[in-house]
Each structure stands twice: as structure tokens, then as C-alpha cells.
Amino acid sequence: MQSRNTPKWVADLQSPVPYRTKNAGIADPPGFPSQQTSSSSKKDAAKDSKLQKRKTQTPEEIDTLKVKKAWEVALGPVKGLPMTGIMMYMSGNSLQIFSIMMVFMAFKNPITGLLTTNQAFERFETASNKGKMIQVKLAYVAMQILALALGVWKVNAMGLLPTTRSDWLLWEAQRDPLEFSVAAL
């Protein structure tokens, strides 16, 4: 079968080494064509029958799953806070375009989250889990307020919050002097 001009590696590819039996505990590597196709087709048929025998969930189980997913949504805003805080810290306290954009996003995202609280949870809410959803919504609002507090911290660090007496001089009453001094002629 091998001609004189054909390299050995081409001949080896055309007539591969016969399949050797393997240990029962070692599976074939990914992409390796198994010689035992009949047993694998039986396994596939068994898997298909297991998938078809899946039991339907009760309404209580569905409500429990919905509440769990709602808690994941409610705690979502707090997962991004460490990264936002680090970015705000690293951007510095001077008025630059990057720090201004960071402050803008620190206020925009929680405010839009607070305004769309009901829309974020309407897909999870049912008649039987309304009491649990109120707790979830309150936790969500608390997380959004925590994110807003991070934005307020950054604005204060930048010196944009009027927290000192000198920021309110316009409304200070002018003091009346007790004595006057006049320059001599």
C-alpha cells in the first residue's frame, strides 16, 4: 500500500494504529473518537430519558426561586462599589474631566436605579410573595443610597460641598466695629 515516493508519516496517517483497549476508569480525551459508539449511544438515550422525566415545579418553588433572583438583583449595586470607590480614589481630588465624569456616573447610576426600582422587580413579583418583595426592594433602595453616599464622599473630597464657614459668607451678618481709627495728618 505504501509506494516508494510516499513519506512514512503520510502512510501512517492513511493506516492508523489499531485501537487498543483502555482502562475502565480513564475516559477518552476531548475530541477523541471512541470505538465504543454503541455504549455511548445507550448513555445518550439514558440522558435523554432523564431530561424528559423532569418534574414540574410547584408555585411555592417558583416563588422561592423568584425571591432568590430578586435578592441577587437587589444586592447587585453593592458589588460594583469597591471598584467604583477605588477608581474614585485613584482619580484624585482636582477638577479634571475624568474625575468629573466619575462623579457624574456616581450620581447618575444610583438615581436611575432608585427611579426604576419597581420596574427592576416587576418580573419577580407575584401575589403570594409581595411581602418578601417589599424587603427586597428596601434592600435595593438601601444599596442605591450607599452608592449615592460614595458619590457624596467624592464630591466632598473634591471640595465641592459647602461644609466650611467660609462657604457661607454671603449669609453672614457683617460685624459692627466697636472703635474706629483714623490716620493722622
PDB file of C-alpha atoms in Angstrom:
ATOM      1  CA  MET A   1       0.000   0.000   0.000  1.00  0.00           C
ATOM      2  CA  GLN A   2       2.926   2.316   0.623  1.00  0.00           C
ATOM      3  CA  SER A   3       4.665   3.435  -2.518  1.00  0.00           C
ATOM      4  CA  ARG A   4       8.313   4.338  -2.700  1.00  0.00           C
ATOM      5  CA  ASN A   5       7.699   8.092  -3.082  1.00  0.00           C
ATOM      6  CA  THR A   6       5.262   8.416  -0.162  1.00  0.00           C
ATOM      7  CA  PRO A   7       6.793   9.642   3.113  1.00  0.00           C
ATOM      8  CA  LYS A   8       6.378   7.432   6.163  1.00  0.00           C
ATOM      9  CA  TRP A   9       4.203   9.924   8.056  1.00  0.00           C
ATOM     10  CA  VAL A  10       1.681  10.040   5.182  1.00  0.00           C
ATOM     11  CA  ALA A  11       1.473   6.262   5.168  1.00  0.00           C
ATOM     12  CA  ASP A  12       0.986   6.261   8.953  1.00  0.00           C
ATOM     13  CA  LEU A  13      -1.890   8.706   8.643  1.00  0.00           C
ATOM     14  CA  GLN A  14      -3.556   6.633   5.941  1.00  0.00           C
ATOM     15  CA  SER A  15      -3.377   3.438   8.008  1.00  0.00           C
ATOM     16  CA  PRO A  16      -3.631   4.403  11.702  1.00  0.00           C
ATOM     17  CA  VAL A  17      -2.540   2.240  14.591  1.00  0.00           C
ATOM     18  CA  PRO A  18      -5.302  -0.175  15.639  1.00  0.00           C
ATOM     19  CA  TYR A  19      -7.363   0.822  18.689  1.00  0.00           C
ATOM     20  CA  ARG A  20      -6.122  -0.546  21.993  1.00  0.00           C
ATOM     21  CA  THR A  21      -8.425  -1.312  24.861  1.00  0.00           C
ATOM     22  CA  LYS A  22      -8.289   1.195  27.678  1.00  0.00           C
ATOM     23  CA  ASN A  23      -8.697   1.085  31.406  1.00  0.00           C
ATOM     24  CA  ALA A  24     -12.293   1.373  32.513  1.00  0.00           C
ATOM     25  CA  GLY A  25     -11.524   4.282  34.870  1.00  0.00           C
ATOM     26  CA  ILE A  26      -9.876   6.548  32.276  1.00  0.00           C
ATOM     27  CA  ALA A  27     -12.121   8.472  29.909  1.00  0.00           C
ATOM     28  CA  ASP A  28     -11.190   9.385  26.364  1.00  0.00           C
ATOM     29  CA  PRO A  29      -9.767  12.906  25.919  1.00  0.00           C
ATOM     30  CA  PRO A  30     -11.965  15.567  24.324  1.00  0.00           C
ATOM     31  CA  GLY A  31     -12.187  15.157  20.562  1.00  0.00           C
ATOM     32  CA  PHE A  32     -11.006  11.544  20.600  1.00  0.00           C
ATOM     33  CA  PRO A  33     -13.361   9.316  18.615  1.00  0.00           C
ATOM     34  CA  SER A  34     -14.378   6.445  20.827  1.00  0.00           C
ATOM     35  CA  GLN A  35     -14.613   2.986  19.292  1.00  0.00           C
ATOM     36  CA  GLN A  36     -17.433   2.057  21.596  1.00  0.00           C
ATOM     37  CA  THR A  37     -20.202   4.021  19.906  1.00  0.00           C
ATOM     38  CA  SER A  38     -22.921   1.599  20.885  1.00  0.00           C
ATOM     39  CA  SER A  39     -22.374   2.119  24.625  1.00  0.00           C
ATOM     40  CA  SER A  40     -22.179   5.911  24.226  1.00  0.00           C
ATOM     41  CA  SER A  41     -25.457   5.938  22.314  1.00  0.00           C
ATOM     42  CA  LYS A  42     -27.034   3.978  25.173  1.00  0.00           C
ATOM     43  CA  LYS A  43     -25.715   6.578  27.618  1.00  0.00           C
ATOM     44  CA  ASP A  44     -27.141   9.375  25.462  1.00  0.00           C
ATOM     45  CA  ALA A  45     -30.516   7.645  25.376  1.00  0.00           C
ATOM     46  CA  ALA A  46     -30.433   7.331  29.167  1.00  0.00           C
ATOM     47  CA  LYS A  47     -29.615  11.044  29.497  1.00  0.00           C
ATOM     48  CA  ASP A  48     -32.492  11.951  27.169  1.00  0.00           C
ATOM     49  CA  SER A  49     -34.908   9.878  29.207  1.00  0.00           C
ATOM     50  CA  LYS A  50     -33.701  11.605  32.404  1.00  0.00           C
ATOM     51  CA  LEU A  51     -34.309  15.015  30.846  1.00  0.00           C
ATOM     52  CA  GLN A  52     -37.812  14.057  29.821  1.00  0.00           C
ATOM     53  CA  LYS A  53     -38.669  12.835  33.332  1.00  0.00           C
ATOM     54  CA  ARG A  54     -38.088  16.286  34.847  1.00  0.00           C
ATOM     55  CA  LYS A  55     -40.808  17.071  37.343  1.00  0.00           C
ATOM     56  CA  THR A  56     -42.749  20.297  37.173  1.00  0.00           C
ATOM     57  CA  GLN A  57     -42.129  22.819  39.899  1.00  0.00           C
ATOM     58  CA  THR A  58     -44.783  23.856  42.349  1.00  0.00           C
ATOM     59  CA  PRO A  59     -45.840  27.513  42.621  1.00  0.00           C
ATOM     60  CA  GLU A  60     -44.106  27.729  46.020  1.00  0.00           C
ATOM     61  CA  GLU A  61     -40.806  26.594  44.497  1.00  0.00           C
ATOM     62  CA  ILE A  62     -41.187  29.086  41.655  1.00  0.00           C
ATOM     63  CA  ASP A  63     -41.863  31.893  44.154  1.00  0.00           C
ATOM     64  CA  THR A  64     -38.785  30.881  46.149  1.00  0.00           C
ATOM     65  CA  LEU A  65     -36.657  31.000  43.001  1.00  0.00           C
ATOM     66  CA  LYS A  66     -38.083  34.381  42.064  1.00  0.00           C
ATOM     67  CA  VAL A  67     -37.287  35.782  45.508  1.00  0.00           C
ATOM     68  CA  LYS A  68     -33.716  34.423  45.281  1.00  0.00           C
ATOM     69  CA  LYS A  69     -33.248  36.069  41.881  1.00  0.00           C
ATOM     70  CA  ALA A  70     -34.739  39.298  43.250  1.00  0.00           C
ATOM     71  CA  TRP A  71     -32.196  39.266  46.087  1.00  0.00           C
ATOM     72  CA  GLU A  72     -29.428  38.871  43.508  1.00  0.00           C
ATOM     73  CA  VAL A  73     -30.752  41.941  41.670  1.00  0.00           C
ATOM     74  CA  ALA A  74     -31.111  43.869  44.944  1.00  0.00           C
ATOM     75  CA  LEU A  75     -27.537  43.193  46.012  1.00  0.00           C
ATOM     76  CA  GLY A  76     -26.137  43.860  42.539  1.00  0.00           C
ATOM     77  CA  PRO A  77     -25.378  47.578  43.048  1.00  0.00           C
ATOM     78  CA  VAL A  78     -23.189  46.887  46.069  1.00  0.00           C
ATOM     79  CA  LYS A  79     -20.974  44.508  44.076  1.00  0.00           C
ATOM     80  CA  GLY A  80     -19.662  47.369  41.954  1.00  0.00           C
ATOM     81  CA  LEU A  81     -18.986  49.726  44.872  1.00  0.00           C
ATOM     82  CA  PRO A  82     -15.442  48.569  45.686  1.00  0.00           C
ATOM     83  CA  MET A  83     -14.302  49.108  42.117  1.00  0.00           C
ATOM     84  CA  THR A  84     -16.063  52.458  41.899  1.00  0.00           C
ATOM     85  CA  GLY A  85     -14.506  53.552  45.192  1.00  0.00           C
ATOM     86  CA  ILE A  86     -11.025  52.571  44.066  1.00  0.00           C
ATOM     87  CA  MET A  87     -11.463  54.389  40.762  1.00  0.00           C
ATOM     88  CA  MET A  88     -12.704  57.493  42.557  1.00  0.00           C
ATOM     89  CA  TYR A  89      -9.795  57.380  44.969  1.00  0.00           C
ATOM     90  CA  MET A  90      -7.283  56.974  42.147  1.00  0.00           C
ATOM     91  CA  SER A  91      -8.776  59.765  40.016  1.00  0.00           C
ATOM     92  CA  GLY A  92      -7.682  62.396  42.521  1.00  0.00           C
ATOM     93  CA  ASN A  93      -9.445  65.372  44.059  1.00  0.00           C
ATOM     94  CA  SER A  94      -8.715  68.014  41.452  1.00  0.00           C
ATOM     95  CA  LEU A  95     -11.284  69.187  38.927  1.00  0.00           C
ATOM     96  CA  GLN A  96     -10.389  67.260  35.805  1.00  0.00           C
ATOM     97  CA  ILE A  97     -12.568  65.728  33.124  1.00  0.00           C
ATOM     98  CA  PHE A  98     -12.008  62.182  34.372  1.00  0.00           C
ATOM     99  CA  SER A  99     -12.903  62.951  37.982  1.00  0.00           C
ATOM    100  CA  ILE A 100     -15.943  64.958  36.871  1.00  0.00           C
ATOM    101  CA  MET A 101     -17.154  62.032  34.743  1.00  0.00           C
ATOM    102  CA  MET A 102     -16.637  59.667  37.672  1.00  0.00           C
ATOM    103  CA  VAL A 103     -18.714  61.902  39.935  1.00  0.00           C
ATOM    104  CA  PHE A 104     -21.414  62.216  37.276  1.00  0.00           C
ATOM    105  CA  MET A 105     -21.651  58.434  36.930  1.00  0.00           C
ATOM    106  CA  ALA A 106     -21.576  58.017  40.714  1.00  0.00           C
ATOM    107  CA  PHE A 107     -24.753  60.082  40.919  1.00  0.00           C
ATOM    108  CA  LYS A 108     -26.476  59.070  37.681  1.00  0.00           C
ATOM    109  CA  ASN A 109     -26.494  55.291  38.177  1.00  0.00           C
ATOM    110  CA  PRO A 110     -27.987  55.231  41.705  1.00  0.00           C
ATOM    111  CA  ILE A 111     -30.562  57.888  40.871  1.00  0.00           C
ATOM    112  CA  THR A 112     -31.768  55.976  37.810  1.00  0.00           C
ATOM    113  CA  GLY A 113     -31.742  52.810  39.922  1.00  0.00           C
ATOM    114  CA  LEU A 114     -33.923  54.473  42.544  1.00  0.00           C
ATOM    115  CA  LEU A 115     -36.344  55.766  39.927  1.00  0.00           C
ATOM    116  CA  THR A 116     -36.698  52.349  38.279  1.00  0.00           C
ATOM    117  CA  THR A 117     -36.984  50.257  41.438  1.00  0.00           C
ATOM    118  CA  ASN A 118     -40.446  48.894  40.668  1.00  0.00           C
ATOM    119  CA  GLN A 119     -39.533  48.108  37.065  1.00  0.00           C
ATOM    120  CA  ALA A 120     -36.444  46.198  38.180  1.00  0.00           C
ATOM    121  CA  PHE A 121     -38.530  43.858  40.330  1.00  0.00           C
ATOM    122  CA  GLU A 122     -41.826  43.592  38.466  1.00  0.00           C
ATOM    123  CA  ARG A 123     -40.822  40.353  36.724  1.00  0.00           C
ATOM    124  CA  PHE A 124     -40.206  38.675  40.107  1.00  0.00           C
ATOM    125  CA  GLU A 125     -43.327  39.884  41.887  1.00  0.00           C
ATOM    126  CA  THR A 126     -46.369  37.662  42.310  1.00  0.00           C
ATOM    127  CA  ALA A 127     -49.428  37.884  44.524  1.00  0.00           C
ATOM    128  CA  SER A 128     -48.031  35.364  47.007  1.00  0.00           C
ATOM    129  CA  ASN A 129     -44.583  36.943  47.512  1.00  0.00           C
ATOM    130  CA  LYS A 130     -45.463  40.653  47.832  1.00  0.00           C
ATOM    131  CA  GLY A 131     -44.330  40.804  51.485  1.00  0.00           C
ATOM    132  CA  LYS A 132     -40.921  39.352  50.675  1.00  0.00           C
ATOM    133  CA  MET A 133     -40.536  41.649  47.682  1.00  0.00           C
ATOM    134  CA  ILE A 134     -41.004  44.728  49.870  1.00  0.00           C
ATOM    135  CA  GLN A 135     -37.985  43.628  51.913  1.00  0.00           C
ATOM    136  CA  VAL A 136     -36.007  43.059  48.722  1.00  0.00           C
ATOM    137  CA  LYS A 137     -36.965  46.478  47.374  1.00  0.00           C
ATOM    138  CA  LEU A 138     -35.964  48.160  50.644  1.00  0.00           C
ATOM    139  CA  ALA A 139     -32.585  46.433  50.477  1.00  0.00           C
ATOM    140  CA  TYR A 140     -32.203  47.595  46.867  1.00  0.00           C
ATOM    141  CA  VAL A 141     -33.004  51.187  47.850  1.00  0.00           C
ATOM    142  CA  ALA A 142     -30.501  50.962  50.720  1.00  0.00           C
ATOM    143  CA  MET A 143     -27.796  49.754  48.321  1.00  0.00           C
ATOM    144  CA  GLN A 144     -28.550  52.610  45.922  1.00  0.00           C
ATOM    145  CA  ILE A 145     -28.348  55.111  48.795  1.00  0.00           C
ATOM    146  CA  LEU A 146     -24.989  53.591  49.744  1.00  0.00           C
ATOM    147  CA  ALA A 147     -23.816  54.163  46.162  1.00  0.00           C
ATOM    148  CA  LEU A 148     -25.048  57.763  46.369  1.00  0.00           C
ATOM    149  CA  ALA A 149     -23.112  58.194  49.610  1.00  0.00           C
ATOM    150  CA  LEU A 150     -19.959  57.170  47.764  1.00  0.00           C
ATOM    151  CA  GLY A 151     -20.644  59.939  45.233  1.00  0.00           C
ATOM    152  CA  VAL A 152     -21.206  62.448  48.020  1.00  0.00           C
ATOM    153  CA  TRP A 153     -17.902  61.391  49.598  1.00  0.00           C
ATOM    154  CA  LYS A 154     -16.115  62.077  46.312  1.00  0.00           C
ATOM    155  CA  VAL A 155     -17.763  65.481  45.892  1.00  0.00           C
ATOM    156  CA  ASN A 156     -16.757  66.366  49.452  1.00  0.00           C
ATOM    157  CA  ALA A 157     -13.187  65.184  48.813  1.00  0.00           C
ATOM    158  CA  MET A 158     -13.059  67.412  45.738  1.00  0.00           C
ATOM    159  CA  GLY A 159     -14.087  70.400  47.869  1.00  0.00           C
ATOM    160  CA  LEU A 160     -17.383  70.994  46.074  1.00  0.00           C
ATOM    161  CA  LEU A 161     -19.655  70.607  49.102  1.00  0.00           C
ATOM    162  CA  PRO A 162     -20.177  73.759  51.177  1.00  0.00           C
ATOM    163  CA  THR A 163     -19.130  72.376  54.549  1.00  0.00           C
ATOM    164  CA  THR A 164     -16.946  75.177  55.944  1.00  0.00           C
ATOM    165  CA  ARG A 165     -17.921  78.578  57.364  1.00  0.00           C
ATOM    166  CA  SER A 166     -16.203  80.394  54.531  1.00  0.00           C
ATOM    167  CA  ASP A 167     -18.577  78.771  52.028  1.00  0.00           C
ATOM    168  CA  TRP A 168     -21.492  80.626  53.626  1.00  0.00           C
ATOM    169  CA  LEU A 169     -20.004  84.161  53.953  1.00  0.00           C
ATOM    170  CA  LEU A 170     -22.719  85.668  51.793  1.00  0.00           C
ATOM    171  CA  TRP A 171     -25.289  84.989  54.506  1.00  0.00           C
ATOM    172  CA  GLU A 172     -23.083  86.036  57.421  1.00  0.00           C
ATOM    173  CA  ALA A 173     -24.019  89.281  59.136  1.00  0.00           C
ATOM    174  CA  GLN A 174     -21.350  91.967  58.997  1.00  0.00           C
ATOM    175  CA  ARG A 175     -19.960  92.847  62.385  1.00  0.00           C
ATOM    176  CA  ASP A 176     -20.219  96.390  63.692  1.00  0.00           C
ATOM    177  CA  PRO A 177     -16.829  97.666  64.893  1.00  0.00           C
ATOM    178  CA  LEU A 178     -16.565  98.933  68.463  1.00  0.00           C
ATOM    179  CA  GLU A 179     -13.851 101.528  67.674  1.00  0.00           C
ATOM    180  CA  PHE A 180     -12.587 103.378  64.650  1.00  0.00           C
ATOM    181  CA  SER A 181      -9.077 104.524  63.949  1.00  0.00           C
ATOM    182  CA  VAL A 182      -8.224 107.485  61.777  1.00  0.00           C
ATOM    183  CA  ALA A 183      -4.872 108.187  60.194  1.00  0.00           C
ATOM    184  CA  ALA A 184      -3.037 111.325  61.457  1.00  0.00           C
ATOM    185  CA  LEU A 185      -2.393 114.261  59.153  1.00  0.00           C
TER     186      LEU A 185
END
